[in-house]
Coordinates of C-alpha atoms and ligand atoms in Angstrom, one line a residue:
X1466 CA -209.8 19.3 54.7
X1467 CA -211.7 16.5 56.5
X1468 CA -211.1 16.0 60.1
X1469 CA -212.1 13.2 61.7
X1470 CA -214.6 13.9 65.0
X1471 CA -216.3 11.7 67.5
X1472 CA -219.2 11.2 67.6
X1473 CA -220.1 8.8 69.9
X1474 CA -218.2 6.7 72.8
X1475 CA -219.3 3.8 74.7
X1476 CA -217.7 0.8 77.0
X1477 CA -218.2 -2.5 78.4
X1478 CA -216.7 -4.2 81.4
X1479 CA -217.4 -7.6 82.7
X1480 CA -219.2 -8.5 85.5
X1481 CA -216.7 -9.7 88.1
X1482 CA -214.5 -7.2 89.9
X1483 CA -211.5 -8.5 91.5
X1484 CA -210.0 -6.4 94.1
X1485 CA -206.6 -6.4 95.9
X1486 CA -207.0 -7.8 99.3
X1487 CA -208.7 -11.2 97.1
X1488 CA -205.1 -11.5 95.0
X1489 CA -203.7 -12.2 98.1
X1490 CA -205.3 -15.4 98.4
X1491 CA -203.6 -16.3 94.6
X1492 CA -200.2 -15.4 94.9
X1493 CA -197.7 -13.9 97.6
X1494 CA -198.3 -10.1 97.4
X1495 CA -200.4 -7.5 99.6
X1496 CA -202.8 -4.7 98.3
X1497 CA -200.1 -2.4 100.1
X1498 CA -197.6 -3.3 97.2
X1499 CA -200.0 -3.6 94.7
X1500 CA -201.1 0.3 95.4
X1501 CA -198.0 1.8 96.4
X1502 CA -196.2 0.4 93.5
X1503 CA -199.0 0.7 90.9
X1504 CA -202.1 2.5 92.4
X1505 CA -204.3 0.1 91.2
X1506 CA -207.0 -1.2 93.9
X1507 CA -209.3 -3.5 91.7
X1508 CA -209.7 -4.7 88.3
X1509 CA -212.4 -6.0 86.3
X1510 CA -212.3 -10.3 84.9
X1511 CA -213.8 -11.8 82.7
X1512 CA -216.3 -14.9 83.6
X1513 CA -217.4 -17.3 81.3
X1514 CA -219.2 -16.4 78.1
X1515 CA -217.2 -13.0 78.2
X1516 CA -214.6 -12.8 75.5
X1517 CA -212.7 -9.9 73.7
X1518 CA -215.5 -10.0 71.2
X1519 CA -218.5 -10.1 73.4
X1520 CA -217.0 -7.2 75.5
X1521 CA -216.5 -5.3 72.0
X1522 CA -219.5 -5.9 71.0
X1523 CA -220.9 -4.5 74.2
X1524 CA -218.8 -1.3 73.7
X1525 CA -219.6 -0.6 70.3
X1526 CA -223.6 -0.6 71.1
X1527 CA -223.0 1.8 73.7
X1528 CA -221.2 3.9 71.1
X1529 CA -223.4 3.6 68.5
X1530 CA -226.6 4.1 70.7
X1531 CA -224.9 7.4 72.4
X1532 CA -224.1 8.8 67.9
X1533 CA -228.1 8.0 67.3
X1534 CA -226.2 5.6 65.1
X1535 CA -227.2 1.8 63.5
X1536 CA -224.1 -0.3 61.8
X1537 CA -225.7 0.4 58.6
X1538 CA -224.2 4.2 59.2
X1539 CA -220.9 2.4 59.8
X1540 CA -218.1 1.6 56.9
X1541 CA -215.2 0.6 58.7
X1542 CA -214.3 -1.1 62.1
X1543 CA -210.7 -1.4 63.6
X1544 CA -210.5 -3.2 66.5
X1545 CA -206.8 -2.9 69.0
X1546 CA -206.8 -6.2 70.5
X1547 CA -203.8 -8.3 71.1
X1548 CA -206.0 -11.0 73.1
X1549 CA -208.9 -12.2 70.2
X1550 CA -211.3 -14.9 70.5
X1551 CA -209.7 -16.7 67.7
X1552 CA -205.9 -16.6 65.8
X1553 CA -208.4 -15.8 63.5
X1554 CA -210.8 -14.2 61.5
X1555 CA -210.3 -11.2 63.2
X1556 CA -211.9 -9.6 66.2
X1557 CA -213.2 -6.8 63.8
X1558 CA -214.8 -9.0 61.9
X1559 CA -216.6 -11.2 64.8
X1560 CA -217.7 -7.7 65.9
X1561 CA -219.1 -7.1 62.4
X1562 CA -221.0 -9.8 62.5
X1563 CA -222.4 -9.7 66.0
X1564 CA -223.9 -5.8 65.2
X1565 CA -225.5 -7.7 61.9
X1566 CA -223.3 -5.7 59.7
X1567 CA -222.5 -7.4 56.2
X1568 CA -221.0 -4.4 54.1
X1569 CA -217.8 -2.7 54.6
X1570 CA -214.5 -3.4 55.7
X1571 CA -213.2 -4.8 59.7
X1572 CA -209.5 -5.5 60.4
X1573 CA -207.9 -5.6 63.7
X1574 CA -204.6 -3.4 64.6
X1575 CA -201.8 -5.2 67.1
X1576 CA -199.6 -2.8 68.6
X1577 CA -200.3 -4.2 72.4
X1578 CA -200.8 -1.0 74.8
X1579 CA -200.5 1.6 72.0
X1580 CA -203.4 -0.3 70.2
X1581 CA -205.8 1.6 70.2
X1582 CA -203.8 4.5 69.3
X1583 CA -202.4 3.0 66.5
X1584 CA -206.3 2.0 65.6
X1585 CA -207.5 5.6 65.8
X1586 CA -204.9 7.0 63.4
X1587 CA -205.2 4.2 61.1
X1588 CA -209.0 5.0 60.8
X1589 CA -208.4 9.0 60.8
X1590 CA -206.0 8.1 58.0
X1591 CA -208.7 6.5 56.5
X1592 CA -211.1 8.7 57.1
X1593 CA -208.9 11.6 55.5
X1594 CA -208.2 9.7 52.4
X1595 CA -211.9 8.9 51.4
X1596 CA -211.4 5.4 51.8
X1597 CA -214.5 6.0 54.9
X1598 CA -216.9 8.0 55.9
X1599 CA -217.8 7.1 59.5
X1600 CA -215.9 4.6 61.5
X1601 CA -216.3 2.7 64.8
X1602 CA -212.6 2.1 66.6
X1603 CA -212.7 -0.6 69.3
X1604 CA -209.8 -1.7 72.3
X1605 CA -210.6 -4.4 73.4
X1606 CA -208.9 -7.0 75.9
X1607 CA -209.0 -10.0 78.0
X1608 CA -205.5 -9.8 79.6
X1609 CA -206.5 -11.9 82.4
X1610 CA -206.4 -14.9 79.9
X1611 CA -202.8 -14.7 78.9
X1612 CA -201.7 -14.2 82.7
X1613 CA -199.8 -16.3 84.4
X1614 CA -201.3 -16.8 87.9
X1615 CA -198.6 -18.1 89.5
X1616 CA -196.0 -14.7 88.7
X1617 CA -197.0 -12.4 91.1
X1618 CA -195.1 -9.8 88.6
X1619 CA -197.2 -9.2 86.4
X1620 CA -200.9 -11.1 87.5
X1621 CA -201.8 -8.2 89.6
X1622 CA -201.4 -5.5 87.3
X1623 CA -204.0 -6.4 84.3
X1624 CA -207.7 -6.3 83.5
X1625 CA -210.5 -7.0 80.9
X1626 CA -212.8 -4.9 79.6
X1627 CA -213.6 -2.9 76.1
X1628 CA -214.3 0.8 74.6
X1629 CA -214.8 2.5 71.6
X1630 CA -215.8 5.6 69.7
X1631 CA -217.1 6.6 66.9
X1632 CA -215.2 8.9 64.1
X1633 CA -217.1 10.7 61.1
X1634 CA -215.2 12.2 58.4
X1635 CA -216.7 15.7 58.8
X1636 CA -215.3 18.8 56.2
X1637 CA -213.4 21.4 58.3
X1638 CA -210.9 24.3 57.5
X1639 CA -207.7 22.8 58.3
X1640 CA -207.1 25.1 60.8
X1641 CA -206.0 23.5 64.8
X1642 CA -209.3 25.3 65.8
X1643 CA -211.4 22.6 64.4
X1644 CA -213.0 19.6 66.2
X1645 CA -211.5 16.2 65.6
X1646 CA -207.7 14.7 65.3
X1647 CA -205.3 17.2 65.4
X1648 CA -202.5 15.3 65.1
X1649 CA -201.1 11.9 65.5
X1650 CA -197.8 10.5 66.1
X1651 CA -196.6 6.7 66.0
X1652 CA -193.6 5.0 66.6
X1653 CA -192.2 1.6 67.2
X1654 CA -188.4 -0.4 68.2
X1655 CA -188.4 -3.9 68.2
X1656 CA -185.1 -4.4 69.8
X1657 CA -187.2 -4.4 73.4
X1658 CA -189.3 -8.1 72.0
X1659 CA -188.0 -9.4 75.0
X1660 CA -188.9 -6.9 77.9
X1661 CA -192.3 -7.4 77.3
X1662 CA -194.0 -10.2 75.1
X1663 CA -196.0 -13.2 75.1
X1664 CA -193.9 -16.6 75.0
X1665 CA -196.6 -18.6 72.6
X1666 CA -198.0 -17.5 69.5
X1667 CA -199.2 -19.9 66.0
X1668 CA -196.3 -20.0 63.9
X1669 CA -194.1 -20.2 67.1
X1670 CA -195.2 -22.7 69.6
X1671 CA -198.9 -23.6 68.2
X1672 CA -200.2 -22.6 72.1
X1673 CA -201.5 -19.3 72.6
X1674 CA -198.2 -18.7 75.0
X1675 CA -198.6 -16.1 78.8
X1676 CA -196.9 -12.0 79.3
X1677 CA -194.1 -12.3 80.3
X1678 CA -192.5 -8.6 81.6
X1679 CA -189.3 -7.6 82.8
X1680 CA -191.7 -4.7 84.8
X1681 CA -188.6 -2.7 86.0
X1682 CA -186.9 -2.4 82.1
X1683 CA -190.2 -1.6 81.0
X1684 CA -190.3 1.4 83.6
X1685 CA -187.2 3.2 82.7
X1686 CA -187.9 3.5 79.0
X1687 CA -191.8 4.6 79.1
X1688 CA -191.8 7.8 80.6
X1689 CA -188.8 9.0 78.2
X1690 CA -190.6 7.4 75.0
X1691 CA -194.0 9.1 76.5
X1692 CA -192.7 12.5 76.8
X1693 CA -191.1 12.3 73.2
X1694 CA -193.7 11.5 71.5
X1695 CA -196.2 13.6 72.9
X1696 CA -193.2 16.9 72.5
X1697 CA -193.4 16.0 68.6
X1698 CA -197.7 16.2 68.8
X1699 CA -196.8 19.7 70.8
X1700 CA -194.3 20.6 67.8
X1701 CA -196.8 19.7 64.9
X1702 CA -199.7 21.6 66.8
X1703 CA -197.8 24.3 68.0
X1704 CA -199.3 24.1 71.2
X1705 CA -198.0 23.3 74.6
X1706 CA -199.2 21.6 78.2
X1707 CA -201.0 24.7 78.9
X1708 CA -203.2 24.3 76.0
X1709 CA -204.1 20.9 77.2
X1710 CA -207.5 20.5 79.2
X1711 CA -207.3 17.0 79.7
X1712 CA -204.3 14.6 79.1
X1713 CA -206.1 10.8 78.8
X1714 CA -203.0 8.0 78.9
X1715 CA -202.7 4.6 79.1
X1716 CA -203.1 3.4 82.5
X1717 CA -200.4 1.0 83.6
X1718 CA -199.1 2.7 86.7
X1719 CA -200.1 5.8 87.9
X1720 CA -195.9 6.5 89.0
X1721 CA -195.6 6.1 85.2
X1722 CA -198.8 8.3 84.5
X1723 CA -197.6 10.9 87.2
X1724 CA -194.1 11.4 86.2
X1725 CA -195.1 11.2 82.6
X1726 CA -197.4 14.3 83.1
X1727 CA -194.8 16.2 85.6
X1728 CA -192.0 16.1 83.1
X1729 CA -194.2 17.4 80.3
X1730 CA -195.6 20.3 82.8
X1731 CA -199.4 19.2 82.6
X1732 CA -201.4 19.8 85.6
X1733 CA -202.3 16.7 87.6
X1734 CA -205.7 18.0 87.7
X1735 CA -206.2 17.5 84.2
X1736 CA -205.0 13.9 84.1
X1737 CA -207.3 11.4 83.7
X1738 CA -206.9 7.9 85.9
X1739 CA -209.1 4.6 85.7
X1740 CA -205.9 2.3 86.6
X1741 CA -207.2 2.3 90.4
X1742 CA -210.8 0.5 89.4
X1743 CA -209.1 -0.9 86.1
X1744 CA -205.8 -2.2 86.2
X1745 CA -204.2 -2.4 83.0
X1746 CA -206.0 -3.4 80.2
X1747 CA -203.8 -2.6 77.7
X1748 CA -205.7 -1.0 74.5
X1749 CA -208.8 -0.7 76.3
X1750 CA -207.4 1.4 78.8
X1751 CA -207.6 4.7 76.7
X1752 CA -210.9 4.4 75.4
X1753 CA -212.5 3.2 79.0
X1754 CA -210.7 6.3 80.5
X1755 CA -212.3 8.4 77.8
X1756 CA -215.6 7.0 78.8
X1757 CA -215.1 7.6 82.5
X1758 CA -214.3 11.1 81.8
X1759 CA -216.8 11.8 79.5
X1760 CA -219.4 10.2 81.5
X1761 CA -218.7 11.9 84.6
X1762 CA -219.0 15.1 82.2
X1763 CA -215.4 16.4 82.8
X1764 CA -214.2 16.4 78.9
X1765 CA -216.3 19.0 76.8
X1766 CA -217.1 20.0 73.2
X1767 CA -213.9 21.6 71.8
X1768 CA -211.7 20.6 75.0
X1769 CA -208.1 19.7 73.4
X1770 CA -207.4 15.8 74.6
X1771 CA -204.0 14.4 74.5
X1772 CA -203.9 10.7 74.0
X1773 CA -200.8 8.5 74.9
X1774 CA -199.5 5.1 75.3
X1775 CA -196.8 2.8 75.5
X1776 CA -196.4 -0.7 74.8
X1777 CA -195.3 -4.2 73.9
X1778 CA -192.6 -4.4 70.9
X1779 CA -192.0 -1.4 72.0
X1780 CA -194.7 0.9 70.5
X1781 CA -195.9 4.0 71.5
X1782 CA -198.0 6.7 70.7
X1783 CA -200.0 10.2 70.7
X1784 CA -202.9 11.5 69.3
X1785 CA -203.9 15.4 70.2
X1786 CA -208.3 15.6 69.7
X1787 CA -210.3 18.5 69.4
X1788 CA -213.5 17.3 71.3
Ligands
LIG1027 O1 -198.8 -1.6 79.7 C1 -197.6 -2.0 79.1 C2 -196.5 -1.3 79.7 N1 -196.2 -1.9 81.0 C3 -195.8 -1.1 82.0 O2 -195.8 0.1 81.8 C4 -195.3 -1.7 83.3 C5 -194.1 -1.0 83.7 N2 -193.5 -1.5 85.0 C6 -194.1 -1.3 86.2 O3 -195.2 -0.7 86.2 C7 -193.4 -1.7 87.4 O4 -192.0 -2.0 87.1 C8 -194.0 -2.8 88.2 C9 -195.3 -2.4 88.8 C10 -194.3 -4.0 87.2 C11 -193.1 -3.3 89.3 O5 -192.7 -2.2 90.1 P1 -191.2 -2.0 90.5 O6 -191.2 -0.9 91.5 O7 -190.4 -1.8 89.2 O8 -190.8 -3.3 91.3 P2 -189.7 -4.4 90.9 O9 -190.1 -5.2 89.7 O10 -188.4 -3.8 90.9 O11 -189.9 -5.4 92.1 C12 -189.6 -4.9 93.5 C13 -189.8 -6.1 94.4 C14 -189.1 -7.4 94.0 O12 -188.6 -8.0 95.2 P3 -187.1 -7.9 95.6 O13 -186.3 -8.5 94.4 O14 -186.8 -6.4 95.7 O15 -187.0 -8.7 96.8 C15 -190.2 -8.2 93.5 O16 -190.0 -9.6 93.6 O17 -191.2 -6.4 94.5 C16 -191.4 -7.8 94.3 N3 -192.7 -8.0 93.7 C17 -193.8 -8.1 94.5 N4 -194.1 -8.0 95.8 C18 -195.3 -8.2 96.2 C19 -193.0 -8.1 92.4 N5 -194.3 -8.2 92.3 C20 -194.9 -8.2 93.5 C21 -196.2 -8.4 94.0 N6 -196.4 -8.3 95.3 N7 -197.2 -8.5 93.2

């Protein structure tokens, strides 16, 4: 069967960090809150000329230059975004052009948070069917320009920034001891719109609209829709938290990440965290983490990777890897 393996991983952040202790000159809160309530110390913003696209862009040279890859070895691009330059064309497609890519197909994938696991098993699905051979998945966000500045709420928990990786359709034996996507597993519930959405949009308002979160509804429903979803990956796979070696989630608040990870039994030391330096940046968080990891040389060939994230809508999400 084909599996679909990475083979290359790159990210982009903009040049301005933003820390704590200089939100407290925006809106009533203290880096004490802000870290005992989220762990996150800084974030990354983006300054003028930086966009969702530019950022993406950034991220998928760094990809491509660490495959030995040009975008002529590229047939599809899905980019997670829920912040694009423009309602449209998409992201994808901006992205296309800025890597000087004229043949294939680019689309973007909206499923807030879980985006960019909802882009990597669209393009595995892809990838499995024939419909491509070697595809380049992007999250990428500028959060910081849907934010209301004035709530203190929800201001100092997001961040900008982009990553991506590579997948090639590569001809395996369809056994759980081959490298690339093991298994994948997506779901959605719409009935939470309101806990967590943006009040503008096209058809709606005609203004792009701000987040607006009720933070502590959000809270008791992720870590139960986490754990689910990443028991059905173990139940598909057959394997458990001990065969993990590194669990990669999406980084909205380390209390969410931590109890996430004790209920399922993972060991903390094989959690992956970026929200400190990050923030949130919704479906650039997984991908940025990935980088982090991989960079500082923790994840390996063949390590098993579990991928996870919760959203907007609500959507949420898992995708088990073979390095
Ligand atoms: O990525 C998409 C998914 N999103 C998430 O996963 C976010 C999930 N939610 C959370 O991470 C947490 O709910 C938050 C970090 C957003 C908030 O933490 P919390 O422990 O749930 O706090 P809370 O909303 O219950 O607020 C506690 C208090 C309130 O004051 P009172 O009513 O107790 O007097 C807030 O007004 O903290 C206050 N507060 C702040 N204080 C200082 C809210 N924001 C701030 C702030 N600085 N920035």
């Amino acid at each position: 069967m084909i599996r679909s393996v990475v083979c290359g991983y790159g990210s982009c952040l903009p040049k301005r960090v933003v820390t704590n202790q200089e939100l407290e000159g925006v809106v009533a809160t203290t880096d004490d809150w802000i870290v005992q309530r989220t762990g996150i110390r800084q974030r990354y913003i983006a300054g003028d000329g930086e966009t969702t696209c530019s950022l993406g862009e950034g991220a998928a040279r760094a990809a491509l230059d660490k495959a030995g890859l040009t975008a002529a070895d590229i047939d599809l691009i899905i980019v997670a975004t829920s912040t694009p330059d423009n309602t449209f064309p998409a992201a994808a497609v901006d992205i296309q052009n800025r890597l000087g890519m004229h043949h294939g197909a680019a689309f973007d994938v909206q499923a807030v948070c879980s985006g960019f696991v909802f882009a990597l098993t669209t393009a595995d699905a892809y990838l499995q069917s024939g419909l491509a051979k070697r595809a380049l998945v992007i999250g990428a966000e500028t959060f910081s320009r849907i934010l209301d500045w004035n709530d203190r709420s929800t201001c100092v928990l997001f961040g900008d920034g982009a990553g991506a990786v590579i997948l090639e359709a590569v001809e395996s034996a369809g056994t759980y001891a081959d490298r690339g996507i093991l298994a994948s597993k997506l779901r959605s519930d719409g009935q939470h719109k309101e806990k967590l959405y943006v009040d503008g949009g096209p058809s709606s308002t005609q203004t792009v609209g701000l987040l607006r979160m009720q933070g502590r509804e959000v809270f008791k429903h992720a870590v139960g829709m986490i754990t689910d979803v990443i028991e059905s990956v173990f139940e598909a796979t057959g394997m458990d938290a001990d065969d993990i070696d590194w669990f990669v989630p999406h980084q909205a608040n380390k209390r969410i990440i931590d109890a996430s990870a004790r209920k399922l039994g993972i060991d903390p030391e094989k959690v992956v965290i970026t929200v400190d330096r990050y923030g949130n940046t919704s479906a650039a968080s997984i991908p940025l983490a990935l980088v982090d990891a991989l960079d500082a040389g923790r994840i390996k060939d063949n390590d098993i990777v579990l991928l996870e994230a919760m959203g907007g809508g609500f959507t949420w999400g898992a995708v088990m890897i073979r390095w």
